Tab-separated table of N, CA and C in Angstrom:
chain	number	residue	atom	x	y	z
A	1	MET	N	25.801	99.887	162.232
A	1	MET	CA	26.182	99.005	161.118
A	1	MET	C	25.966	99.944	159.795
A	2	ARG	N	26.925	99.391	158.909
A	2	ARG	CA	26.904	100.002	157.581
A	2	ARG	C	26.779	98.799	156.572
A	3	PRO	N	25.612	99.060	155.769
A	3	PRO	CA	25.363	97.934	154.851
A	3	PRO	C	26.505	97.576	153.895
A	4	GLY	N	26.622	96.297	153.717
A	4	GLY	CA	27.763	95.890	152.884
A	4	GLY	C	27.560	95.836	151.292
A	5	LEU	N	28.317	95.621	150.591
A	5	LEU	CA	27.981	95.518	149.123
A	5	LEU	C	27.019	94.519	148.713
A	6	ASN	N	26.854	93.459	149.419
A	6	ASN	CA	25.922	92.337	148.985
A	6	ASN	C	24.768	92.271	149.822
A	7	ASP	N	24.467	93.458	150.597
A	7	ASP	CA	23.274	93.553	151.511
A	7	ASP	C	22.211	94.336	150.976
A	8	VAL	N	20.916	93.832	151.180
A	8	VAL	CA	19.586	94.681	150.546
A	8	VAL	C	18.780	94.806	151.785
A	9	LEU	N	18.083	95.901	151.871
A	9	LEU	CA	16.982	96.083	152.828
A	9	LEU	C	15.731	95.653	152.007
A	10	VAL	N	15.041	94.606	152.415
A	10	VAL	CA	13.749	94.055	151.946
A	10	VAL	C	12.646	94.669	152.818
A	11	VAL	N	11.934	95.643	152.150
A	11	VAL	CA	10.540	96.296	152.866
A	11	VAL	C	9.456	95.403	152.385
A	12	VAL	N	8.934	94.593	152.921
A	12	VAL	CA	7.789	93.560	152.663
A	12	VAL	C	6.413	94.263	152.849
A	13	ASP	N	5.781	94.588	151.779
A	13	ASP	CA	4.270	94.770	151.695
A	13	ASP	C	3.772	96.022	152.761
A	14	VAL	N	4.618	97.024	152.848
A	14	VAL	CA	4.329	98.122	153.682
A	14	VAL	C	3.339	99.009	152.777
A	15	GLN	N	2.056	98.426	152.793
A	15	GLN	CA	0.972	99.065	151.859
A	15	GLN	C	-0.127	99.482	152.809
A	16	ASN	N	-0.995	100.399	152.231
A	16	ASN	CA	-1.988	100.954	153.093
A	16	ASN	C	-3.104	99.879	153.535
A	17	GLY	N	-3.273	98.926	152.793
A	17	GLY	CA	-4.238	97.917	153.155
A	17	GLY	C	-3.732	96.893	154.346
A	18	PHE	N	-2.520	97.035	154.624
A	18	PHE	CA	-2.006	96.240	155.717
A	18	PHE	C	-1.776	96.995	157.016
A	19	VAL	N	-1.849	98.315	156.958
A	19	VAL	CA	-1.704	99.279	157.988
A	19	VAL	C	-3.171	99.324	158.913
A	20	SER	N	-2.934	98.951	160.190
A	20	SER	CA	-4.010	99.003	161.078
A	20	SER	C	-3.522	99.606	162.536
A	21	PRO	N	-4.446	99.927	163.286
A	21	PRO	CA	-3.704	100.446	164.729
A	21	PRO	C	-2.733	99.292	165.330
A	22	ALA	N	-2.787	98.186	164.996
A	22	ALA	CA	-1.790	97.093	165.486
A	22	ALA	C	-0.581	97.034	164.734
A	23	SER	N	-0.488	97.619	163.633
A	23	SER	CA	0.738	97.652	162.742
A	23	SER	C	1.266	99.037	162.498
A	24	ALA	N	0.665	100.061	162.617
A	24	ALA	CA	1.085	101.489	162.169
A	24	ALA	C	2.290	101.924	162.965
A	25	HIS	N	2.567	101.345	164.183
A	25	HIS	CA	3.783	101.730	164.945
A	25	HIS	C	5.151	101.378	164.274
A	26	VAL	N	5.194	100.456	163.224
A	26	VAL	CA	6.351	100.326	162.567
A	26	VAL	C	6.720	101.118	161.364
A	27	ILE	N	5.759	101.819	161.058
A	27	ILE	CA	5.937	102.722	159.669
A	27	ILE	C	7.000	103.712	160.024
A	28	PRO	N	7.123	104.459	161.204
A	28	PRO	CA	8.314	105.413	161.432
A	28	PRO	C	9.600	104.575	161.441
A	29	VAL	N	9.560	103.365	162.071
A	29	VAL	CA	10.749	102.537	162.052
A	29	VAL	C	11.340	102.092	160.719
A	30	VAL	N	10.451	101.664	159.831
A	30	VAL	CA	10.722	101.251	158.571
A	30	VAL	C	11.142	102.486	157.519
A	31	VAL	N	10.433	103.562	157.841
A	31	VAL	CA	10.877	104.855	156.857
A	31	VAL	C	12.388	105.188	157.263
A	32	ASN	N	12.526	105.084	158.631
A	32	ASN	CA	13.880	105.521	159.290
A	32	ASN	C	15.043	104.573	158.662
A	33	LEU	N	14.662	103.284	158.549
A	33	LEU	CA	15.683	102.209	158.007
A	33	LEU	C	15.933	102.492	156.598
A	34	VAL	N	14.713	102.836	155.941
A	34	VAL	CA	14.841	103.033	154.402
A	34	VAL	C	15.867	104.280	154.296
A	35	ASP	N	15.584	105.280	155.066
A	35	ASP	CA	16.247	106.544	154.674
A	35	ASP	C	17.706	106.287	155.204
A	36	GLN	N	18.066	105.652	156.207
A	36	GLN	CA	19.533	105.277	156.576
A	36	GLN	C	20.165	104.396	155.427
A	37	TRP	N	19.454	103.421	154.929
A	37	TRP	CA	19.946	102.484	153.970
A	37	TRP	C	20.171	103.315	152.676
A	38	GLN	N	19.186	104.117	152.166
A	38	GLN	CA	19.471	104.878	150.995
A	38	GLN	C	20.544	105.964	151.003
A	39	SER	N	20.595	106.592	152.315
A	39	SER	CA	21.594	107.549	152.429
A	39	SER	C	22.962	106.974	152.458
A	40	ALA	N	23.135	105.675	152.752
A	40	ALA	CA	24.555	105.083	152.777
A	40	ALA	C	24.589	104.487	151.231
A	41	GLY	N	23.880	104.665	150.306
A	41	GLY	CA	24.019	104.194	148.980
A	41	GLY	C	23.660	102.783	148.813
A	42	ALA	N	23.035	102.217	149.742
A	42	ALA	CA	22.691	100.620	149.817
A	42	ALA	C	21.530	100.511	149.176
A	43	PRO	N	21.203	99.275	148.610
A	43	PRO	CA	19.939	98.961	147.724
A	43	PRO	C	18.931	98.641	148.711
A	44	VAL	N	17.552	99.158	148.413
A	44	VAL	CA	16.368	98.753	149.021
A	44	VAL	C	15.361	98.250	147.998
A	45	LEU	N	14.842	96.978	148.429
A	45	LEU	CA	13.755	96.335	147.532
A	45	LEU	C	12.561	96.363	148.243
A	46	MET	N	11.389	97.013	147.662
A	46	MET	CA	10.180	97.146	148.286
A	46	MET	C	9.177	96.296	147.570
A	47	THR	N	8.440	95.451	148.360
A	47	THR	CA	7.545	94.570	147.534
A	47	THR	C	6.086	95.126	147.869
A	48	ARG	N	5.352	94.804	146.833
A	48	ARG	CA	3.746	95.187	146.934
A	48	ARG	C	3.032	93.895	146.620
A	49	TYR	N	2.264	93.355	147.723
A	49	TYR	CA	1.291	92.293	147.343
A	49	TYR	C	0.133	92.691	146.531
A	50	VAL	N	-0.338	92.062	145.602
A	50	VAL	CA	-1.445	92.452	144.746
A	50	VAL	C	-2.236	91.225	144.514
A	51	ASN	N	-3.535	91.151	145.128
A	51	ASN	CA	-4.367	89.999	145.077
A	51	ASN	C	-5.246	90.103	143.749
A	52	TYR	N	-5.790	89.077	143.475
A	52	TYR	CA	-6.538	89.022	142.083
A	52	TYR	C	-7.741	87.997	142.262
A	53	GLU	N	-8.740	88.130	141.483
A	53	GLU	CA	-9.948	87.305	141.433
A	53	GLU	C	-9.549	85.889	140.933
A	54	GLY	N	-9.841	84.968	141.755
A	54	GLY	CA	-9.451	83.554	141.487
A	54	GLY	C	-8.206	83.152	142.185
A	55	SER	N	-7.483	83.975	142.910
A	55	SER	CA	-6.416	83.663	143.564
A	55	SER	C	-6.745	82.592	144.701
A	56	PRO	N	-5.774	81.826	145.262
A	56	PRO	CA	-5.932	81.006	146.453
A	56	PRO	C	-6.479	81.726	147.560
A	57	TYR	N	-6.099	83.037	147.718
A	57	TYR	CA	-6.573	83.885	148.876
A	57	TYR	C	-8.044	84.097	148.694
A	58	THR	N	-8.588	84.379	147.444
A	58	THR	CA	-9.966	84.488	147.208
A	58	THR	C	-10.717	83.376	147.176
A	59	ARG	N	-10.167	82.197	146.622
A	59	ARG	CA	-11.011	80.798	146.561
A	59	ARG	C	-10.951	80.161	147.741
A	60	LEU	N	-9.751	80.088	148.584
A	60	LEU	CA	-9.574	79.160	149.675
A	60	LEU	C	-9.780	79.964	151.030
A	61	LEU	N	-9.486	81.154	151.021
A	61	LEU	CA	-9.421	81.999	152.252
A	61	LEU	C	-10.676	82.847	152.268
A	62	GLN	N	-11.318	83.173	151.183
A	62	GLN	CA	-12.496	84.093	150.933
A	62	GLN	C	-12.106	85.534	151.395
A	63	TRP	N	-10.744	85.802	150.878
A	63	TRP	CA	-10.179	87.095	151.266
A	63	TRP	C	-9.959	87.831	149.903
A	64	SER	N	-10.811	88.812	149.750
A	64	SER	CA	-10.761	89.499	148.439
A	64	SER	C	-10.176	90.999	148.563
A	65	LYS	N	-9.455	91.234	149.545
A	65	LYS	CA	-8.753	92.580	149.826
A	65	LYS	C	-7.503	92.622	148.967
A	66	MET	N	-6.813	93.854	149.040
A	66	MET	CA	-5.638	94.105	148.318
A	66	MET	C	-5.605	93.900	146.833
A	67	GLN	N	-6.750	94.195	146.185
A	67	GLN	CA	-6.618	94.136	144.733
A	67	GLN	C	-6.612	95.340	144.036
A	68	ASP	N	-6.822	96.532	144.684
A	68	ASP	CA	-6.894	97.853	143.868
A	68	ASP	C	-6.340	98.906	144.806
A	69	SER	N	-5.981	100.060	144.158
A	69	SER	CA	-5.569	101.260	144.831
A	69	SER	C	-6.713	101.839	145.641
A	70	PRO	N	-6.768	102.444	146.858
A	70	PRO	CA	-5.399	102.769	147.396
A	70	PRO	C	-4.891	101.570	148.382
A	71	GLU	N	-5.669	100.452	148.525
A	71	GLU	CA	-5.109	99.324	149.435
A	71	GLU	C	-3.875	98.836	148.882
A	72	ILE	N	-3.521	98.674	147.733
A	72	ILE	CA	-2.219	97.989	147.255
A	72	ILE	C	-1.232	98.977	147.178
A	73	ASP	N	-1.312	100.427	147.412
A	73	ASP	CA	-0.399	101.423	147.276
A	73	ASP	C	0.760	101.405	148.506
A	74	ILE	N	1.915	101.538	148.167
A	74	ILE	CA	2.840	101.790	149.353
A	74	ILE	C	2.538	102.794	150.107
A	75	VAL	N	2.665	102.842	151.518
A	75	VAL	CA	2.129	103.905	152.454
A	75	VAL	C	2.941	105.224	151.994
A	76	PRO	N	2.064	106.455	152.154
A	76	PRO	CA	2.635	107.631	151.976
A	76	PRO	C	3.910	107.972	152.549
A	77	GLU	N	4.162	107.558	153.658
A	77	GLU	CA	5.461	107.901	154.307
A	77	GLU	C	6.604	107.272	153.638
A	78	LEU	N	6.557	106.225	152.844
A	78	LEU	CA	7.524	105.704	151.968
A	78	LEU	C	7.703	106.100	150.587
A	79	GLN	N	6.660	106.901	150.145
A	79	GLN	CA	6.604	107.416	148.713
A	79	GLN	C	7.918	108.238	148.315
A	80	PRO	N	8.409	108.937	149.130
A	80	PRO	CA	9.656	109.735	148.837
A	80	PRO	C	10.880	108.746	148.576
A	81	TYR	N	10.761	107.536	148.876
A	81	TYR	CA	11.991	106.567	148.688
A	81	TYR	C	11.795	105.659	147.581
A	82	VAL	N	10.316	105.591	147.029
A	82	VAL	CA	10.160	104.575	146.021
A	82	VAL	C	10.869	104.733	144.668
A	83	ALA	N	11.156	105.982	144.228
A	83	ALA	CA	11.983	106.071	143.014
A	83	ALA	C	13.376	105.558	142.983
A	84	ASP	N	13.992	105.469	144.275
A	84	ASP	CA	15.279	105.019	144.391
A	84	ASP	C	15.413	103.637	144.992
A	85	SER	N	14.265	102.908	144.773
A	85	SER	CA	14.180	101.541	145.234
A	85	SER	C	13.946	100.467	144.103
A	86	HIS	N	14.182	99.258	144.343
A	86	HIS	CA	13.700	98.333	143.421
A	86	HIS	C	12.251	98.019	143.860
A	87	ILE	N	11.227	97.812	143.000
A	87	ILE	CA	9.886	97.609	143.391
A	87	ILE	C	9.515	96.280	142.843
A	88	LEU	N	8.922	95.497	143.625
A	88	LEU	CA	8.598	93.998	143.249
A	88	LEU	C	7.135	93.781	143.475
A	89	ASP	N	6.306	93.653	142.370
A	89	ASP	CA	4.824	93.290	142.611
A	89	ASP	C	4.899	91.754	142.630
A	90	LYS	N	4.141	91.248	143.645
A	90	LYS	CA	4.051	89.794	143.741
A	90	LYS	C	2.642	89.405	144.090
A	91	ARG	N	2.342	88.088	143.849
A	91	ARG	CA	1.015	87.564	144.023
A	91	ARG	C	1.014	86.511	145.024
A	92	ILE	N	1.875	86.290	145.797
A	92	ILE	CA	2.137	85.214	146.634
A	92	ILE	C	2.622	85.900	147.909
A	93	TYR	N	2.979	85.044	149.001
A	93	TYR	CA	3.423	85.653	150.161
A	93	TYR	C	4.999	86.061	150.150
A	94	THR	N	5.727	85.224	149.500
A	94	THR	CA	7.295	85.444	149.550
A	94	THR	C	7.676	86.401	148.507
A	95	THR	N	8.910	87.094	148.734
A	95	THR	CA	9.542	87.814	147.842
A	95	THR	C	10.169	87.171	146.815
A	96	PHE	N	10.489	85.829	147.108
A	96	PHE	CA	11.367	84.879	146.310
A	96	PHE	C	10.526	84.211	145.168
A	97	THR	N	9.804	85.116	144.381
A	97	THR	CA	9.157	84.824	143.086
A	97	THR	C	10.375	84.622	142.225
A	98	ALA	N	9.903	84.103	140.767
A	98	ALA	CA	10.951	84.049	139.737
A	98	ALA	C	11.628	85.514	139.675
A	99	GLU	N	10.915	86.477	139.685
A	99	GLU	CA	11.474	87.802	139.305
A	99	GLU	C	12.345	88.140	140.553
A	100	GLY	N	11.897	87.892	141.766
A	100	GLY	CA	12.535	88.178	143.125
A	100	GLY	C	13.864	87.503	143.160
A	101	LYS	N	13.824	86.138	142.707
A	101	LYS	CA	15.076	85.401	142.595
A	101	LYS	C	16.106	86.209	141.551
A	102	ASP	N	15.485	86.476	140.504
A	102	ASP	CA	16.299	87.028	139.445
A	102	ASP	C	17.013	88.415	139.904
A	103	LEU	N	16.192	89.319	140.730
A	103	LEU	CA	16.830	90.443	141.255
A	103	LEU	C	18.073	90.039	142.266
A	104	PHE	N	17.887	89.061	143.254
A	104	PHE	CA	18.805	88.734	144.030
A	104	PHE	C	20.121	88.250	143.247
A	105	THR	N	19.891	87.461	142.204
A	105	THR	CA	21.103	86.985	141.389
A	105	THR	C	21.686	87.998	140.631
A	106	LYS	N	20.979	88.884	140.031
A	106	LYS	CA	21.404	89.994	139.229
A	106	LYS	C	22.328	90.960	140.097
A	107	HIS	N	21.823	91.243	141.314
A	107	HIS	CA	22.638	92.094	142.158
A	107	HIS	C	23.436	91.506	143.010
A	108	ALA	N	23.626	90.278	143.005
A	108	ALA	CA	24.546	89.333	143.855
A	108	ALA	C	24.217	89.750	145.307
A	109	TRP	N	22.918	89.855	145.721
A	109	TRP	CA	22.588	90.094	147.117
A	109	TRP	C	22.594	88.918	147.901
A	110	LYS	N	23.503	88.943	148.941
A	110	LYS	CA	23.768	87.696	149.864
A	110	LYS	C	23.114	87.705	151.130
A	111	THR	N	22.923	88.933	151.579
A	111	THR	CA	22.124	89.133	152.835
A	111	THR	C	20.867	90.010	152.720
A	112	ALA	N	19.690	89.492	153.308
A	112	ALA	CA	18.498	90.315	153.022
A	112	ALA	C	18.060	90.854	154.499
A	113	TYR	N	18.181	91.976	154.682
A	113	TYR	CA	17.582	92.552	156.015
A	113	TYR	C	16.184	92.992	155.818
A	114	ILE	N	15.352	92.188	156.504
A	114	ILE	CA	13.857	92.160	156.295
A	114	ILE	C	13.110	92.811	157.263
A	115	VAL	N	12.185	93.712	156.823
A	115	VAL	CA	11.236	94.408	157.667
A	115	VAL	C	9.909	94.313	156.983
A	116	GLY	N	8.806	94.710	157.655
A	116	GLY	CA	7.511	94.906	156.950
A	116	GLY	C	6.344	94.197	157.592
A	117	LEU	N	5.421	93.971	156.748
A	117	LEU	CA	4.074	93.452	157.138
A	117	LEU	C	3.579	92.314	156.227
A	118	ASP	N	3.025	91.399	156.667
A	118	ASP	CA	2.635	90.960	157.948
A	118	ASP	C	3.659	89.914	158.469
A	119	THR	N	3.916	90.009	159.721
A	119	THR	CA	4.961	89.137	160.190
A	119	THR	C	4.887	87.712	159.948
A	120	GLU	N	3.661	87.105	160.306
A	120	GLU	CA	3.283	85.918	160.262
A	120	GLU	C	3.153	85.296	158.837
A	121	SER	N	2.978	86.188	157.888
A	121	SER	CA	2.713	85.619	156.384
A	121	SER	C	3.999	86.120	155.571
A	122	CYS	N	3.719	87.214	154.988
A	122	CYS	CA	4.762	87.701	153.964
A	122	CYS	C	6.185	87.808	154.594
A	123	VAL	N	6.302	88.324	155.572
A	123	VAL	CA	7.669	88.560	156.170
A	123	VAL	C	8.288	87.120	156.412
A	124	ALA	N	7.541	86.368	157.095
A	124	ALA	CA	7.959	84.977	157.568
A	124	ALA	C	8.184	84.318	156.170
A	125	GLN	N	7.474	84.274	155.213
A	125	GLN	CA	7.726	83.542	153.894
A	125	GLN	C	8.817	84.108	153.225
A	126	THR	N	9.119	85.335	153.280
A	126	THR	CA	10.264	85.909	152.742
A	126	THR	C	11.616	85.589	153.427
A	127	ALA	N	11.448	85.546	154.738
A	127	ALA	CA	12.660	85.014	155.554
A	127	ALA	C	13.006	83.586	155.208
A	128	VAL	N	11.949	82.784	155.110
A	128	VAL	CA	12.293	81.302	154.752
A	128	VAL	C	12.643	81.241	153.311
A	129	GLY	N	12.119	82.206	152.567
A	129	GLY	CA	12.389	82.090	151.202
A	129	GLY	C	13.923	82.348	150.797
A	130	ALA	N	14.429	83.380	151.659
A	130	ALA	CA	15.851	83.744	151.587
A	130	ALA	C	16.648	82.641	152.059
A	131	PHE	N	16.441	82.044	153.146
A	131	PHE	CA	17.085	80.938	153.744
A	131	PHE	C	17.257	79.851	152.747
A	132	GLU	N	16.075	79.423	152.181
A	132	GLU	CA	15.910	78.367	151.074
A	132	GLU	C	16.686	78.580	149.683
A	133	ASN	N	16.982	79.839	149.693
A	133	ASN	CA	17.721	80.351	148.396
A	133	ASN	C	19.057	80.833	148.620
A	134	ASN	N	19.656	80.377	149.855
A	134	ASN	CA	21.082	80.476	150.060
A	134	ASN	C	21.303	82.000	150.317
A	135	VAL	N	20.382	82.797	150.492
A	135	VAL	CA	20.422	84.307	150.998
A	135	VAL	C	20.410	84.258	152.657
A	136	ARG	N	21.243	84.813	153.347
A	136	ARG	CA	21.079	85.018	154.633
A	136	ARG	C	19.926	86.011	154.977
A	137	PRO	N	18.894	85.607	155.720
A	137	PRO	CA	17.857	86.449	156.226
A	137	PRO	C	18.057	87.106	157.540
A	138	VAL	N	18.116	88.339	157.653
A	138	VAL	CA	18.190	89.050	158.874
A	138	VAL	C	16.820	89.688	159.236
A	139	VAL	N	16.039	89.200	160.066
A	139	VAL	CA	14.798	89.873	160.301
A	139	VAL	C	14.970	91.065	161.387
A	140	ILE	N	14.623	92.222	161.097
A	140	ILE	CA	14.848	93.465	162.022
A	140	ILE	C	13.380	93.390	162.624
A	141	MET	N	13.397	92.847	163.920
A	141	MET	CA	12.192	92.510	164.695
A	141	MET	C	11.445	93.802	165.078
A	142	ASP	N	11.946	94.895	165.205
A	142	ASP	CA	11.156	96.132	165.578
A	142	ASP	C	10.564	96.861	164.460
A	143	GLY	N	10.980	96.362	163.231
A	143	GLY	CA	10.545	96.884	161.959
A	143	GLY	C	9.586	95.921	161.298
A	144	CYS	N	9.023	95.132	162.099
A	144	CYS	CA	7.796	94.100	161.562
A	144	CYS	C	6.617	94.084	162.629
A	145	ALA	N	5.404	93.930	161.970
A	145	ALA	CA	4.152	93.867	162.591
A	145	ALA	C	3.214	93.176	161.865
A	146	SER	N	2.093	93.046	162.421
A	146	SER	CA	1.006	92.385	161.688
A	146	SER	C	-0.357	93.167	162.014
A	147	HIS	N	-0.951	93.353	160.878
A	147	HIS	CA	-2.220	94.161	161.053
A	147	HIS	C	-3.288	93.337	161.883
A	148	ALA	N	-3.045	92.030	161.931
A	148	ALA	CA	-3.788	91.193	162.725
A	148	ALA	C	-3.766	91.201	164.291
A	149	GLY	N	-2.564	91.913	164.589
A	149	GLY	CA	-2.244	92.017	166.033
A	149	GLY	C	-1.108	91.449	166.619
A	150	ALA	N	-0.861	91.510	167.839
A	150	ALA	CA	0.258	91.001	168.527
A	150	ALA	C	0.336	89.615	168.532
A	151	GLN	N	-0.672	88.893	168.737
A	151	GLN	CA	-0.702	87.375	168.676
A	151	GLN	C	-0.160	86.845	167.469
A	152	ALA	N	-0.660	87.503	166.262
A	152	ALA	CA	-0.177	86.986	164.891
A	152	ALA	C	1.295	87.269	164.699
A	153	HIS	N	1.818	88.499	165.110
A	153	HIS	CA	3.161	88.908	165.197
A	153	HIS	C	3.990	87.959	165.850
A	154	ASP	N	3.684	87.650	167.073
A	154	ASP	CA	4.322	86.760	167.946
A	154	ASP	C	4.467	85.481	167.318
A	155	ALA	N	3.384	84.866	166.760
A	155	ALA	CA	3.454	83.799	166.071
A	155	ALA	C	4.439	83.522	165.001
A	156	GLY	N	4.426	84.613	164.189
A	156	GLY	CA	5.434	84.745	163.141
A	156	GLY	C	6.903	84.752	163.567
A	157	MET	N	7.028	85.560	164.732
A	157	MET	CA	8.449	85.671	165.251
A	157	MET	C	8.874	84.189	165.695
A	158	PHE	N	8.047	83.575	166.481
A	158	PHE	CA	8.342	82.242	166.998
A	158	PHE	C	8.551	81.167	165.806
A	159	VAL	N	7.890	81.139	164.761
A	159	VAL	CA	8.069	80.286	163.613
A	159	VAL	C	9.372	80.657	162.941
A	160	MET	N	9.671	81.908	162.784
A	160	MET	CA	10.890	82.232	162.086
A	160	MET	C	12.109	81.948	162.932
A	161	ARG	N	12.096	82.140	164.133
A	161	ARG	CA	13.171	81.644	165.151
A	161	ARG	C	13.518	80.235	164.853
A	162	ARG	N	12.417	79.441	164.703
A	162	ARG	CA	12.585	77.822	164.475
A	162	ARG	C	13.063	77.620	163.153
A	163	ASN	N	12.565	78.523	162.207
A	163	ASN	CA	12.906	78.143	160.666
A	163	ASN	C	14.208	78.695	160.066
A	164	ILE	N	14.595	79.838	160.610
A	164	ILE	CA	15.743	80.328	160.091
A	164	ILE	C	16.973	80.656	161.188
A	165	GLY	N	16.573	80.320	162.453
A	165	GLY	CA	17.566	80.444	163.477
A	165	GLY	C	17.422	81.725	164.135
A	166	ALA	N	17.547	81.668	165.520
A	166	ALA	CA	17.353	82.923	166.252
A	166	ALA	C	18.511	83.958	165.982
A	167	ALA	N	19.756	83.397	165.600
A	167	ALA	CA	20.797	84.239	165.183
A	167	ALA	C	20.542	85.219	163.990
A	168	GLN	N	19.533	84.959	163.272
A	168	GLN	CA	18.990	85.838	162.129
A	168	GLN	C	17.878	86.820	162.568
A	169	MET	N	17.652	86.869	163.884
A	169	MET	CA	16.698	87.788	164.377
A	169	MET	C	17.526	88.906	165.290
A	170	ALA	N	17.005	90.189	164.821
A	170	ALA	CA	17.861	91.292	165.681
A	170	ALA	C	16.865	92.477	165.640
A	171	THR	N	17.383	93.332	166.656
A	171	THR	CA	16.489	94.596	166.662
A	171	THR	C	17.419	95.665	166.090
A	172	SER	N	16.758	96.766	165.739
A	172	SER	CA	17.647	97.907	165.113
A	172	SER	C	18.874	98.252	165.857
A	173	VAL	N	18.545	98.378	167.207
A	173	VAL	CA	19.679	98.804	168.208
A	173	VAL	C	20.800	97.718	168.052
A	174	GLU	N	20.360	96.482	168.075
A	174	GLU	CA	21.453	95.371	168.166
A	174	GLU	C	22.239	95.469	166.998
A	175	LEU	N	21.622	95.971	165.706
A	175	LEU	CA	22.539	96.016	164.478
A	175	LEU	C	23.134	97.338	164.418
A	176	GLY	N	22.964	98.103	165.514
A	176	GLY	CA	23.775	99.508	165.506
A	176	GLY	C	23.174	100.500	164.516
A	177	LEU	N	21.727	100.241	164.217
A	177	LEU	CA	20.987	101.373	163.435
A	177	LEU	C	20.450	102.349	164.367
A	178	LYS	N	20.030	103.433	163.797
A	178	LYS	CA	19.559	104.612	164.622
A	178	LYS	C	17.925	104.392	164.595
A	179	VAL	N	17.351	104.455	165.662
A	179	VAL	CA	15.866	104.181	165.616
A	179	VAL	C	15.236	105.582	166.051
A	180	PRO	N	14.062	105.824	165.530
A	180	PRO	CA	13.392	107.205	165.791
A	180	PRO	C	13.026	107.134	167.281
A	181	MET	N	13.009	108.329	167.712
A	181	MET	CA	12.480	108.620	169.094
A	181	MET	C	11.021	108.484	169.105
A	182	ALA	N	10.388	108.048	170.173
A	182	ALA	CA	8.922	107.878	170.342
A	182	ALA	C	8.335	109.217	170.460
A	183	SER	N	7.240	109.424	169.872
A	183	SER	CA	6.690	110.800	169.976
A	183	SER	C	5.667	110.872	171.197
């Protein structure tokens, strides 16, 4: 697969604070995809979730992580690609914030290839956000994981199949992308 003029790779919240033993396996896959995308001259959008005191996450979920560095930092493996990427800081699950929508409009992105963390929350909300904003979401399944584990990841995949359609779910191999060899 070669990215088209209106395609963007959306790397959702691949940040230190979301990496765990349950999610670390996708980092090489995401890095490989970003490398392929940028080598083809195609755009990459990386998001960073930043929590804050008084947010719904702190008030309603009693979850106060992801407020400061190093938790909010994009993982070291992706740092070489940051300068050539669009970076979007967000305070909600979806990439489709006002600023995110503006980026999609400005660059005329019509298809969002989505990878990242966490499958059941920010990845799923981004996929639905794309769908609801008339952007075709394509979730690259082997590039997604949840720091909460396989059950949360599988739940996210199930919900996305229902909400955006199974035809919008694919693996790197199915898309004709090169995948890194297991070490």
